Structures are given as structure tokens and as C-alpha cells.
Coordinates of C-alpha atoms in Angstrom, one line a residue:
M17 CA -44.0 -17.0 11.2
T18 CA -47.4 -15.8 12.4
D19 CA -50.6 -16.3 10.4
R20 CA -51.5 -13.6 8.0
S21 CA -55.0 -12.6 6.9
D22 CA -56.0 -13.7 3.5
A23 CA -56.9 -10.1 2.7
T24 CA -53.3 -9.1 3.2
P25 CA -51.6 -9.0 -0.2
R26 CA -48.4 -11.1 -0.6
K27 CA -45.3 -9.8 -2.3
P28 CA -45.0 -11.4 -5.7
T29 CA -42.2 -13.9 -6.3
L30 CA -39.7 -12.5 -8.9
T31 CA -38.1 -14.4 -11.7
F32 CA -34.4 -15.2 -12.0
W33 CA -33.8 -12.4 -14.5
Q34 CA -35.7 -9.8 -12.5
I35 CA -33.4 -10.6 -9.5
W36 CA -30.5 -10.5 -11.9
N37 CA -31.4 -7.0 -13.2
M38 CA -32.0 -5.6 -9.7
C39 CA -28.6 -6.8 -8.4
F40 CA -26.5 -6.1 -11.5
G41 CA -25.5 -2.7 -10.3
F42 CA -23.5 -4.3 -7.5
L43 CA -21.1 -5.5 -10.2
G44 CA -20.0 -1.9 -10.7
I45 CA -20.2 -0.8 -7.1
Q46 CA -17.9 -3.7 -6.1
F47 CA -15.7 -3.0 -9.1
G48 CA -14.9 0.4 -7.6
F49 CA -14.7 -1.0 -4.1
A50 CA -12.3 -3.7 -5.2
L51 CA -10.0 -1.2 -6.9
Q52 CA -10.0 0.8 -3.7
N53 CA -9.2 -2.2 -1.5
A54 CA -6.4 -3.6 -3.6
N55 CA -4.7 -0.4 -4.6
V56 CA -5.2 2.4 -2.2
S57 CA -2.4 1.2 0.2
R58 CA -0.2 1.0 -2.9
I59 CA -1.1 4.5 -3.9
F60 CA -0.5 5.9 -0.4
Q61 CA 2.9 4.2 -0.1
T62 CA 3.9 5.4 -3.6
L63 CA 3.0 9.0 -2.5
G64 CA 5.2 8.7 0.6
A65 CA 3.1 7.2 3.3
S66 CA 4.8 4.9 5.9
I67 CA 3.5 1.6 7.1
D68 CA 2.5 3.3 10.4
D69 CA 0.5 6.0 8.6
I70 CA -1.5 3.8 6.3
P71 CA -4.2 2.8 8.9
M72 CA -5.0 6.4 9.7
L73 CA -5.2 7.3 6.0
W74 CA -7.6 4.5 5.5
I75 CA -9.9 5.9 8.3
A76 CA -11.8 7.8 5.6
A77 CA -13.5 4.6 4.4
P78 CA -15.3 3.6 7.6
L79 CA -15.9 7.1 8.8
T80 CA -17.7 8.1 5.7
G81 CA -19.8 4.9 5.9
L82 CA -20.7 5.7 9.5
I83 CA -22.0 9.1 8.6
V84 CA -23.4 8.5 5.1
Q85 CA -25.2 5.2 5.3
P86 CA -27.8 6.0 8.1
I87 CA -28.5 9.4 6.5
V88 CA -29.0 7.8 3.0
G89 CA -31.1 5.0 4.5
Y90 CA -33.3 7.5 6.4
L91 CA -33.8 9.7 3.4
S92 CA -34.4 6.8 0.9
D93 CA -37.2 5.5 3.2
R94 CA -38.9 8.9 2.7
T95 CA -38.1 9.4 -1.0
W96 CA -40.4 8.8 -4.0
T97 CA -39.6 10.2 -7.4
G98 CA -40.0 9.3 -11.0
L99 CA -37.0 6.9 -10.6
G100 CA -38.5 5.4 -7.5
R101 CA -37.4 5.2 -3.9
R102 CA -33.8 3.8 -3.9
R103 CA -32.7 4.2 -7.5
P104 CA -32.0 7.9 -7.4
Y105 CA -29.4 7.2 -4.7
F106 CA -27.9 4.4 -6.9
L107 CA -27.4 6.9 -9.7
I108 CA -26.1 9.9 -7.7
G109 CA -23.5 7.8 -5.9
A110 CA -22.4 6.1 -9.2
V111 CA -21.7 9.4 -10.9
L112 CA -19.7 10.8 -8.0
A113 CA -17.7 7.6 -7.5
T114 CA -16.8 7.5 -11.2
L115 CA -15.3 11.0 -10.9
A116 CA -13.3 10.0 -7.8
L117 CA -12.0 6.9 -9.5
I118 CA -10.7 8.9 -12.5
A119 CA -9.1 11.5 -10.2
M120 CA -7.5 9.3 -7.5
P121 CA -4.5 7.7 -9.5
N122 CA -3.6 11.2 -10.7
S123 CA -3.2 12.6 -7.2
P124 CA -0.1 14.9 -7.0
A125 CA 0.2 14.6 -3.2
L126 CA -0.7 12.3 -0.4
W127 CA -3.3 14.6 1.2
I128 CA -5.1 14.9 -2.1
A129 CA -5.3 11.1 -2.5
A130 CA -6.6 10.8 1.1
G131 CA -9.3 13.4 0.3
L132 CA -10.3 11.5 -2.8
L133 CA -10.6 8.3 -0.8
W134 CA -13.2 10.2 1.4
M135 CA -15.1 11.2 -1.8
L136 CA -14.8 7.7 -3.3
D137 CA -16.0 5.8 -0.3
A138 CA -18.8 8.3 0.5
S139 CA -20.0 8.0 -3.1
I140 CA -19.9 4.2 -3.1
N141 CA -21.8 4.2 0.2
V142 CA -24.5 6.4 -1.2
S143 CA -25.1 3.8 -3.9
M144 CA -24.5 0.7 -1.8
E145 CA -26.6 1.3 1.2
P146 CA -29.9 1.5 -0.7
F147 CA -29.0 -1.6 -2.7
R148 CA -29.2 -3.6 0.6
A149 CA -32.6 -2.2 1.4
F150 CA -33.7 -2.7 -2.3
V151 CA -33.6 -6.5 -1.9
G152 CA -35.7 -6.3 1.2
D153 CA -38.1 -4.0 -0.6
Q154 CA -38.6 -6.1 -3.7
L155 CA -38.3 -9.7 -2.6
P156 CA -40.6 -11.8 -0.4
Q157 CA -39.0 -13.4 2.6
Q158 CA -38.4 -16.7 0.9
Q159 CA -36.3 -15.2 -1.9
R160 CA -34.2 -12.8 0.2
A161 CA -31.4 -15.3 0.8
A162 CA -31.2 -15.9 -2.9
G163 CA -31.3 -12.1 -3.6
Y164 CA -28.4 -11.4 -1.3
A165 CA -26.5 -14.4 -2.7
M166 CA -27.0 -12.9 -6.2
Q167 CA -25.5 -9.6 -4.9
S168 CA -22.6 -11.7 -3.6
F169 CA -22.2 -13.3 -7.0
F170 CA -21.9 -9.9 -8.7
I171 CA -19.7 -8.6 -6.0
G172 CA -17.4 -11.6 -6.6
V173 CA -17.4 -11.2 -10.4
G174 CA -16.8 -7.5 -10.3
S175 CA -14.0 -7.8 -7.8
V176 CA -12.2 -10.6 -9.7
V177 CA -11.9 -8.4 -12.8
A178 CA -11.1 -5.2 -10.9
S179 CA -8.4 -6.8 -8.7
L180 CA -6.8 -8.5 -11.7
L181 CA -6.6 -5.5 -13.9
P182 CA -3.2 -4.1 -12.9
Y183 CA -1.7 -7.6 -13.2
L184 CA -3.3 -8.2 -16.6
L185 CA -2.3 -4.8 -18.0
A186 CA 1.3 -5.4 -16.9
H187 CA 1.4 -8.6 -18.8
L188 CA 0.0 -6.8 -21.8
G189 CA 3.0 -4.4 -21.7
V190 CA 1.5 -1.4 -19.8
G191 CA 4.1 0.2 -17.6
N192 CA 4.1 -1.2 -14.0
T193 CA 6.7 1.1 -12.5
A194 CA 6.9 4.8 -12.5
S195 CA 9.1 7.6 -11.2
A196 CA 9.2 8.3 -7.5
G197 CA 5.9 9.7 -6.3
A198 CA 4.0 8.7 -9.5
V199 CA 1.4 5.9 -9.8
P200 CA 2.1 3.3 -12.5
D201 CA 0.0 3.3 -15.6
T202 CA -1.3 -0.2 -14.8
V203 CA -3.1 1.3 -11.8
R204 CA -4.3 4.5 -13.5
Y205 CA -5.9 2.7 -16.5
S206 CA -7.5 0.2 -14.1
F207 CA -9.2 3.1 -12.3
Y208 CA -10.4 4.7 -15.5
F209 CA -11.9 1.4 -16.7
G210 CA -13.5 0.9 -13.3
G211 CA -15.3 4.2 -13.4
A212 CA -16.9 3.3 -16.7
V213 CA -18.0 -0.1 -15.4
L214 CA -19.5 1.3 -12.3
L215 CA -21.5 3.9 -14.1
L216 CA -22.8 1.6 -16.8
S217 CA -23.8 -1.3 -14.5
V218 CA -25.6 0.9 -12.0
G219 CA -27.4 2.5 -14.9
W220 CA -28.5 -0.9 -16.1
T221 CA -30.2 -1.6 -12.7
V222 CA -31.8 1.9 -12.7
L223 CA -33.3 1.4 -16.1
R224 CA -34.2 -2.3 -15.9
S225 CA -35.8 -2.6 -12.5
R226 CA -38.9 -1.1 -10.9
E227 CA -40.0 -0.3 -7.3
Y228 CA -43.2 -0.6 -5.4
P229 CA -44.9 2.7 -4.4
P230 CA -44.7 3.3 -0.6
Q231 CA -48.3 2.5 0.0
Q232 CA -48.2 -0.8 -1.9
L233 CA -44.9 -1.7 -0.2
Q234 CA -46.4 -1.0 3.2
S235 CA -49.3 -3.4 2.4
F236 CA -46.8 -6.2 1.8
D237 CA -45.0 -5.7 5.1
E238 CA -44.0 -9.1 6.4
A239 CA -42.0 -8.0 9.4
P240 CA -43.2 -7.0 12.9
A241 CA -43.5 -3.3 13.5
V242 CA -40.7 -1.7 15.6
E243 CA -42.3 0.7 18.1
V244 CA -40.4 3.7 19.3
A245 CA -41.6 5.2 22.5
P246 CA -43.1 8.7 21.7
E247 CA -41.5 10.3 24.8
R248 CA -37.8 10.0 25.4
D249 CA -36.2 10.6 28.8
R250 CA -34.2 13.7 27.9
V251 CA -32.5 14.0 31.3
R252 CA -31.3 10.4 30.9
C253 CA -29.9 11.1 27.4
L254 CA -28.1 14.2 28.6
L255 CA -26.6 12.4 31.7
F256 CA -25.5 9.4 29.7
G257 CA -24.2 11.6 26.9
A258 CA -22.1 13.7 29.3
S259 CA -20.7 10.6 30.9
W260 CA -19.5 9.2 27.5
V261 CA -18.0 12.5 26.6
V262 CA -16.1 12.6 29.9
V263 CA -14.9 9.0 29.4
G264 CA -13.7 9.9 25.9
G265 CA -11.8 12.9 27.3
I266 CA -10.2 10.8 30.0
C267 CA -9.0 8.3 27.3
A268 CA -7.6 11.1 25.2
T269 CA -5.8 12.6 28.2
T270 CA -4.3 9.2 29.1
I271 CA -3.1 8.6 25.6
S272 CA -1.4 12.0 25.6
M273 CA 0.2 11.6 29.1
L274 CA 1.5 8.2 28.4
R275 CA 2.6 9.2 24.9
L276 CA 0.8 6.2 23.3
D277 CA 0.3 5.8 19.6
R278 CA -1.6 8.8 18.2
Q279 CA -3.9 6.4 16.2
L280 CA -5.5 5.5 19.6
Y281 CA -7.1 9.0 19.6
V282 CA -9.6 7.6 17.1
L283 CA -10.9 5.2 19.9
A284 CA -11.2 8.1 22.3
A285 CA -13.0 10.2 19.6
L286 CA -15.5 7.4 19.0
V287 CA -16.4 7.2 22.7
A288 CA -16.8 11.0 22.9
A289 CA -18.7 11.2 19.6
F290 CA -21.3 8.7 20.9
G291 CA -21.7 10.9 24.0
L292 CA -22.2 14.0 21.8
A293 CA -24.8 12.1 19.8
L294 CA -26.7 11.4 23.0
L295 CA -26.4 15.0 24.1
V296 CA -27.8 16.2 20.8
R297 CA -30.6 13.7 21.0
G298 CA -31.5 14.9 24.4
A299 CA -31.6 18.5 23.2
V300 CA -33.6 18.2 20.0
R301 CA -37.3 17.7 19.4
D302 CA -38.8 14.2 19.0
D303 CA -39.9 14.8 15.4
N304 CA -36.3 15.7 14.3
G305 CA -34.8 13.4 11.7
F306 CA -31.6 12.9 13.8
A307 CA -33.8 12.1 16.9
R308 CA -35.7 9.5 14.9
V309 CA -32.5 7.7 13.8
M310 CA -31.1 7.7 17.4
D311 CA -34.4 6.4 18.7
D312 CA -34.3 3.6 16.1
V313 CA -30.8 2.7 17.3
G314 CA -32.3 2.2 20.7
A315 CA -35.2 0.3 19.4
M316 CA -33.3 -2.1 17.0
P317 CA -34.6 -5.6 16.9
S318 CA -32.9 -8.2 19.1
T319 CA -31.7 -10.1 16.1
M320 CA -29.9 -7.0 14.8
A321 CA -28.3 -6.4 18.2
R322 CA -26.9 -10.0 18.2
L323 CA -25.8 -9.8 14.6
A324 CA -24.0 -6.6 15.4
V325 CA -21.5 -8.6 17.5
V326 CA -20.9 -11.0 14.6
Q327 CA -20.5 -8.1 12.2
F328 CA -18.0 -6.3 14.4
F329 CA -15.5 -9.2 14.5
S330 CA -16.1 -10.1 10.8
W331 CA -15.4 -6.6 9.5
F332 CA -12.5 -6.0 11.9
A333 CA -10.9 -9.0 10.1
L334 CA -11.7 -7.8 6.6
F335 CA -10.3 -4.3 7.3
A336 CA -7.1 -5.8 8.6
M337 CA -6.8 -7.7 5.4
W338 CA -7.5 -4.7 3.2
I339 CA -5.0 -2.5 5.0
Y340 CA -2.1 -4.9 5.5
T341 CA -2.1 -7.5 2.7
T342 CA 0.0 -5.4 0.3
P343 CA 2.7 -4.5 2.8
A344 CA 2.6 -8.0 4.3
V345 CA 3.0 -9.8 1.0
T346 CA 5.6 -7.5 -0.5
Q347 CA 7.6 -7.7 2.7
L348 CA 7.2 -11.3 3.7
H349 CA 7.0 -13.0 0.3
Y350 CA 8.8 -10.5 -2.0
H351 CA 11.4 -9.4 0.6
T352 CA 11.1 -5.6 -0.1
S353 CA 9.5 -2.5 1.2
D354 CA 11.0 -0.2 -1.5
V355 CA 7.9 1.0 -3.3
A356 CA 9.9 2.1 -6.4
S357 CA 11.4 -1.4 -6.9
A358 CA 10.3 -3.9 -9.5
A359 CA 9.9 -6.6 -6.7
Y360 CA 7.5 -4.4 -4.7
N361 CA 5.3 -3.6 -7.7
E362 CA 5.4 -7.3 -8.7
G363 CA 4.2 -8.2 -5.2
A364 CA 1.6 -5.5 -5.2
N365 CA 0.2 -6.8 -8.5
W366 CA 0.2 -10.3 -7.0
V367 CA -1.9 -8.9 -4.2
G368 CA -4.4 -7.9 -6.9
V369 CA -4.4 -11.5 -8.1
L370 CA -5.0 -12.8 -4.6
F371 CA -7.9 -10.3 -4.1
A372 CA -9.3 -11.4 -7.5
A373 CA -8.9 -15.0 -6.4
Y374 CA -10.9 -14.6 -3.1
N375 CA -13.6 -12.7 -4.9
G376 CA -13.7 -15.4 -7.6
F377 CA -14.1 -18.1 -4.9
A378 CA -16.7 -15.9 -3.3
A379 CA -18.7 -15.8 -6.6
L380 CA -18.6 -19.6 -6.6
A381 CA -19.4 -19.8 -2.9
A382 CA -22.4 -17.5 -3.5
I383 CA -23.9 -20.2 -5.7
A384 CA -23.5 -22.8 -2.9
I385 CA -24.8 -20.6 -0.1
A386 CA -28.5 -20.8 -0.8
P387 CA -28.6 -24.7 -0.8
M388 CA -26.2 -24.7 2.1
A389 CA -28.5 -22.4 4.1
R390 CA -31.5 -24.6 3.2
R391 CA -29.7 -27.8 4.4
W392 CA -27.8 -26.5 7.5
G393 CA -29.6 -23.3 8.4
L394 CA -28.3 -19.7 8.2
R395 CA -26.4 -19.8 11.5
R396 CA -24.4 -23.0 11.0
S397 CA -23.7 -22.1 7.4
H398 CA -22.3 -18.7 8.4
L399 CA -20.2 -20.3 11.2
F400 CA -18.7 -22.8 8.8
N401 CA -17.8 -20.1 6.2
L402 CA -16.3 -17.7 8.8
A403 CA -14.1 -20.6 10.2
L404 CA -12.8 -21.2 6.6
G405 CA -12.0 -17.5 6.3
G406 CA -10.2 -17.4 9.7
A407 CA -8.0 -20.4 8.7
G408 CA -7.3 -18.7 5.3
L409 CA -6.1 -15.4 6.8
I410 CA -3.9 -17.1 9.4
S411 CA -2.2 -19.2 6.7
V412 CA -1.1 -16.0 4.8
A413 CA 1.2 -15.2 7.7
L414 CA 2.5 -18.8 7.9
L415 CA 3.1 -19.6 4.2
R416 CA 6.2 -18.5 2.4
D417 CA 5.5 -19.4 -1.3
P418 CA 3.4 -16.6 -2.8
Q419 CA 1.7 -19.0 -5.2
M420 CA 0.4 -21.1 -2.2
L421 CA -1.5 -18.0 -1.0
L422 CA -4.1 -18.8 -3.6
L423 CA -5.2 -21.7 -1.3
S424 CA -5.5 -19.2 1.5
M425 CA -7.9 -17.2 -0.6
V426 CA -10.4 -20.2 -0.9
G427 CA -11.3 -19.8 2.8
V428 CA -11.3 -16.0 2.6
G429 CA -13.7 -16.2 -0.4
F430 CA -16.2 -18.4 1.3
A431 CA -16.2 -16.0 4.3
W432 CA -16.6 -13.0 2.1
A433 CA -19.5 -14.4 0.3
S434 CA -21.2 -15.4 3.5
I435 CA -20.6 -12.0 5.2
L436 CA -22.2 -10.2 2.2
S437 CA -25.3 -12.3 2.3
L438 CA -26.3 -14.4 5.3
P439 CA -26.3 -11.7 8.0
Y440 CA -28.7 -9.7 5.8
A441 CA -30.9 -12.7 5.2
M442 CA -31.0 -13.3 9.0
L443 CA -31.8 -9.7 9.6
S444 CA -34.4 -8.8 6.9
D445 CA -37.3 -10.7 8.3
S446 CA -37.2 -8.7 11.6
V447 CA -37.2 -5.3 9.9
P448 CA -40.4 -3.5 8.8
A449 CA -40.6 -2.3 5.2
A450 CA -41.3 1.3 6.2
K451 CA -37.9 1.4 8.0
M452 CA -35.9 -1.0 5.8
G453 CA -33.5 1.7 4.7
V454 CA -32.8 3.3 8.0
F455 CA -32.4 0.0 9.8
M456 CA -30.0 -1.3 7.1
G457 CA -28.0 2.0 7.6
I458 CA -28.0 1.4 11.4
F459 CA -26.9 -2.2 10.8
N460 CA -24.0 -0.9 8.8
F461 CA -22.8 1.0 11.9
F462 CA -21.5 -2.4 13.0
I463 CA -19.6 -2.7 9.7
V464 CA -17.9 0.7 10.0
I465 CA -17.2 0.9 13.7
P466 CA -15.0 -2.2 13.7
Q467 CA -13.1 -0.7 10.8
L468 CA -12.5 2.5 12.8
V469 CA -11.3 0.4 15.7
A470 CA -9.0 -1.6 13.4
A471 CA -7.6 1.6 11.9
S472 CA -6.8 3.0 15.3
L473 CA -5.7 -0.2 17.1
L474 CA -3.9 -2.4 14.6
G475 CA -1.0 0.0 14.0
F476 CA -0.4 0.3 17.7
L477 CA -0.5 -3.5 18.2
I478 CA 1.7 -4.2 15.2
K479 CA 4.3 -1.7 16.3
T480 CA 4.4 -2.5 20.0
L481 CA 3.8 -6.2 20.1
F482 CA 4.9 -7.6 16.7
G483 CA 7.9 -5.6 15.8
G484 CA 6.3 -3.8 12.9
Q485 CA 5.5 -7.0 11.0
P486 CA 2.3 -6.3 8.9
A487 CA 1.6 -10.1 8.5
A488 CA 0.7 -10.2 12.2
A489 CA -2.4 -8.1 11.4
L490 CA -3.6 -10.8 9.1
A491 CA -3.2 -13.4 11.8
I492 CA -5.2 -11.2 14.2
G493 CA -7.9 -10.9 11.5
G494 CA -8.0 -14.7 11.3
V495 CA -8.6 -15.0 15.0
S496 CA -11.3 -12.4 14.8
L497 CA -13.2 -14.4 12.1
F498 CA -13.2 -17.4 14.4
V499 CA -14.7 -15.3 17.2
A500 CA -17.3 -14.0 14.8
G501 CA -18.3 -17.5 13.9
A502 CA -18.7 -18.5 17.5
C503 CA -20.9 -15.4 18.1
T504 CA -23.2 -16.5 15.2
L505 CA -24.6 -19.3 17.4
W506 CA -26.1 -16.6 19.7
V507 CA -28.3 -15.3 16.8
R508 CA -31.9 -16.6 16.4
E509 CA -32.4 -18.9 13.4
P510 CA -35.0 -17.3 11.1
S511 CA -38.1 -19.1 10.0
P512 CA -37.7 -21.8 7.3
Q513 CA -39.5 -19.5 4.8
V514 CA -36.6 -17.1 4.9
R515 CA -34.1 -19.8 4.1
A516 CA -36.0 -21.2 1.1

């Protein structure tokens, strides 16, 4: 780290309870997120979706993140109100997500449930993206790993309770089956409770934390400035944009002519959408908000670009797990695909237990991550944790006793805690405070893009190469985590102060 002038103020070190209060809202955000991950496939299947349709229905989650997070990051960098810079977005997102959680289990039709997933995920993203920037805003470099680990702790705790709720309610006598096309009471009541927890916990952080005014925050800036060239080559943007649109069109035509899986159209659309974004950037003025975000994408720090590869393979694996664990476990371990059967709903509840288990292990792993990072460094710690997660996912496809799957979740939990903390700790010292929000939003492109790729590609692979066996998706996810771990070695190790 370069020397700093003594006249430059240093960001104050926060106490344990100050960090606790500023991260507590993640308990509720992850409560809603965990209910979504563990139960949305179940709701979709209950409302008539086939295994082949589930990935496309899930596409709402990453697509909303791709759109919402950079916008919210850009806006929150430029916001200052009586509630501060990031906290207004925490609160707005929490209110909207609560409404979606209450409505989703009462969906009368599949298309309504899919629409509510868009609303739920968009609202969670409105709250979640500023929370990542919030840690970078409030904590000095040497406390950021601890801050993100605290977020991981609350993520784990919230997810444990949320994922267990249907299982616990069933054991308390709440109805776990329902008539065809109806969601069981165990799921409905879990979503209601989740909405209340989300709103109250985010409200706690809004009321119990404070933010630095923009001028003071800028004076603390500990990261190098990221310069964006004032003049962009418009002709080059237009040419590159047109080229990507043409490539996307060729891909879509090929998919149509060869009658390939319709989900592959998402990949073609992604390519074409990138081309359209470049075309728009070439056409608008340099002081346009969209232009600034696109310019920041091109000017991202090298650390972010390398971490993007790690994030791609990590989140591809996670999305495979969220989409396919319920159909895989109910089919492979409970020997049924009949969504109205007692065996299916018992298996679906057990998936909730498994998701609670990996989040519980993640909460414990979050406690170990800070000392692990101090001893081994961020890169090697992340590599180790991702390898544990890869082994855990692959073992789900190999084991036959559903009780033994709890052991698989140990590795998944360590990987999850690491994914939620160490990449952000590696990134935050290379991002300037003035653009913390927008760069965190751009960084999340590499969370949502792999999810879109997974949603479009996994169904095709499972159907054509693995005979429609959903457990194969979990094995693919495990391999993807091993690849992500190997790519971590390509990332620059931050200075020791960041690991402290």
C-alpha cells in the first residue's frame, strides 16, 4: 500500500457492535433469498411446471439482478438524503420484497408465480447491492474482510431458519400437502414469516447505523482512482456493437434451424444484448448515466476482471444447485416425481433441511474465514473453500442415503461463506469510494451472467447428455467450483492490511 499523507484523515475503526448493526439487515435479506432458493422450484412444479421448464422460469432471478444492481449502484453513489446514501435503497427494497413474499405462495397460476419471482428478486437486489457497497463505505481496509464475514454470518443464520421453516412447521402439525395446483400451508406460512423478518431486520440496520456524508467519505478514499477516458471512440463502439448483434442473430438462427433446445435462445439474446448496449453507448452523449456505467465496465480494475472469472464459475455452480436440488433429491433419494405425493413433499422438505444445513455450516465457516485469511491469505483460503464445495456438490449425485447428504452440505457451506465474503475483500481495496456502488453493481454482472448461462444451458445438457437426470446438474456444478478455485490463483493477493 502506498504511503499516505499525515494530513489525509483515516477512516475510523468500528466496534464489533457497530459492524453487527450495519450487517444485521442481511439476516432478513437472506431470509427472503433462502425461502426463494429452497421453495420456488417446488412452487413451480406444484403449479404444473415440468423439469425442462424450471430453468427458464428461474431466469427472472439473474436477469433482474443484471438490470437492477448496476442501476441501484450508480444511483446510490449519487444519493444523499436524511436516511443517508445506501439506507433508502435498503428500506425500499425490503418493503417491496415483503409484499412479494406474501403474494407468491398464493399464486393461482404458474405465470403469476413467475411474475412474482421477478418482483421478489428485483426487490431483494435493490436492498442487497447497496449492502455490499455499505461495508466498503463504512469500514477501513483492515476491517473489510471481517465486515463481509459478518454479512456471511447473518446470511448463514437467516438461511438456516428460513430453509428449515417448512420442515419445522410440518412437524408441528401444519399441513404439508395440498390439493393439485395448491401450495401447502407449510410453504405459505413460511413466506409470511419471512416477509416480517426481512422488513424488521432491514429496519434495524436503517435505524441503528449511520453513513458518512459524500465529502467526508471522499476524504477517506483509500483506493486508487479509476480514470475513464473523457473521449470514447464512438465508431469503434458502433462497429463492435453491430458485430455482437450479428453474432447473436447467427446463434439464434442456428438454434432455430437445428431445432435445438429453446432455452439456448437466452445465450443468443445475451450476445445480442451486449451488442445493443455497445450500440447505445456509441450513440449517447458522454455525460449520460448509461454511458458512464458502460465506460466504468471498460475501465474496471484488473483485480475485478480476474475475479470476474472466479465469480462466473462459482455462481454457475450455485445456480445449478438452487434449480436442481429439489428435483434431484426427490427423484434420486425419494424415488418420485409426483408433486402431489407425500414422498415428494417429504423430499422437498428435506431439501429445505439440507439448505438450512449448508447455511448453518456457512455461518460457522464465516467465523473461521477471517483467521484463515490472515494465516493463508485470501487467495489460498478461497481456493480451499471452493474445493470443499465442489466435492460436496459432486457427492450429492453419488450418495443414496438422504441423511448422508448432510455431510455434503459441510463443503457447500464453506464454499458459500467464502463466495459471499472473500471476493469482496479482494476487490474492495481496488475500488474508489466515489464509485463503490457502481463498481459493486458491475461486479455483480459476473454473478448474474453465469446464472443466465446456467438457466439456458443446463436444461439442454441434462436432457441431451444425461437422460434427464437432474442430479447430473449438481455434478456439473461441483466441477465448476473446482475450476473457480483454480482461477483464484490468477488474482492478485491484496495487501496484508486488507486481510487483518
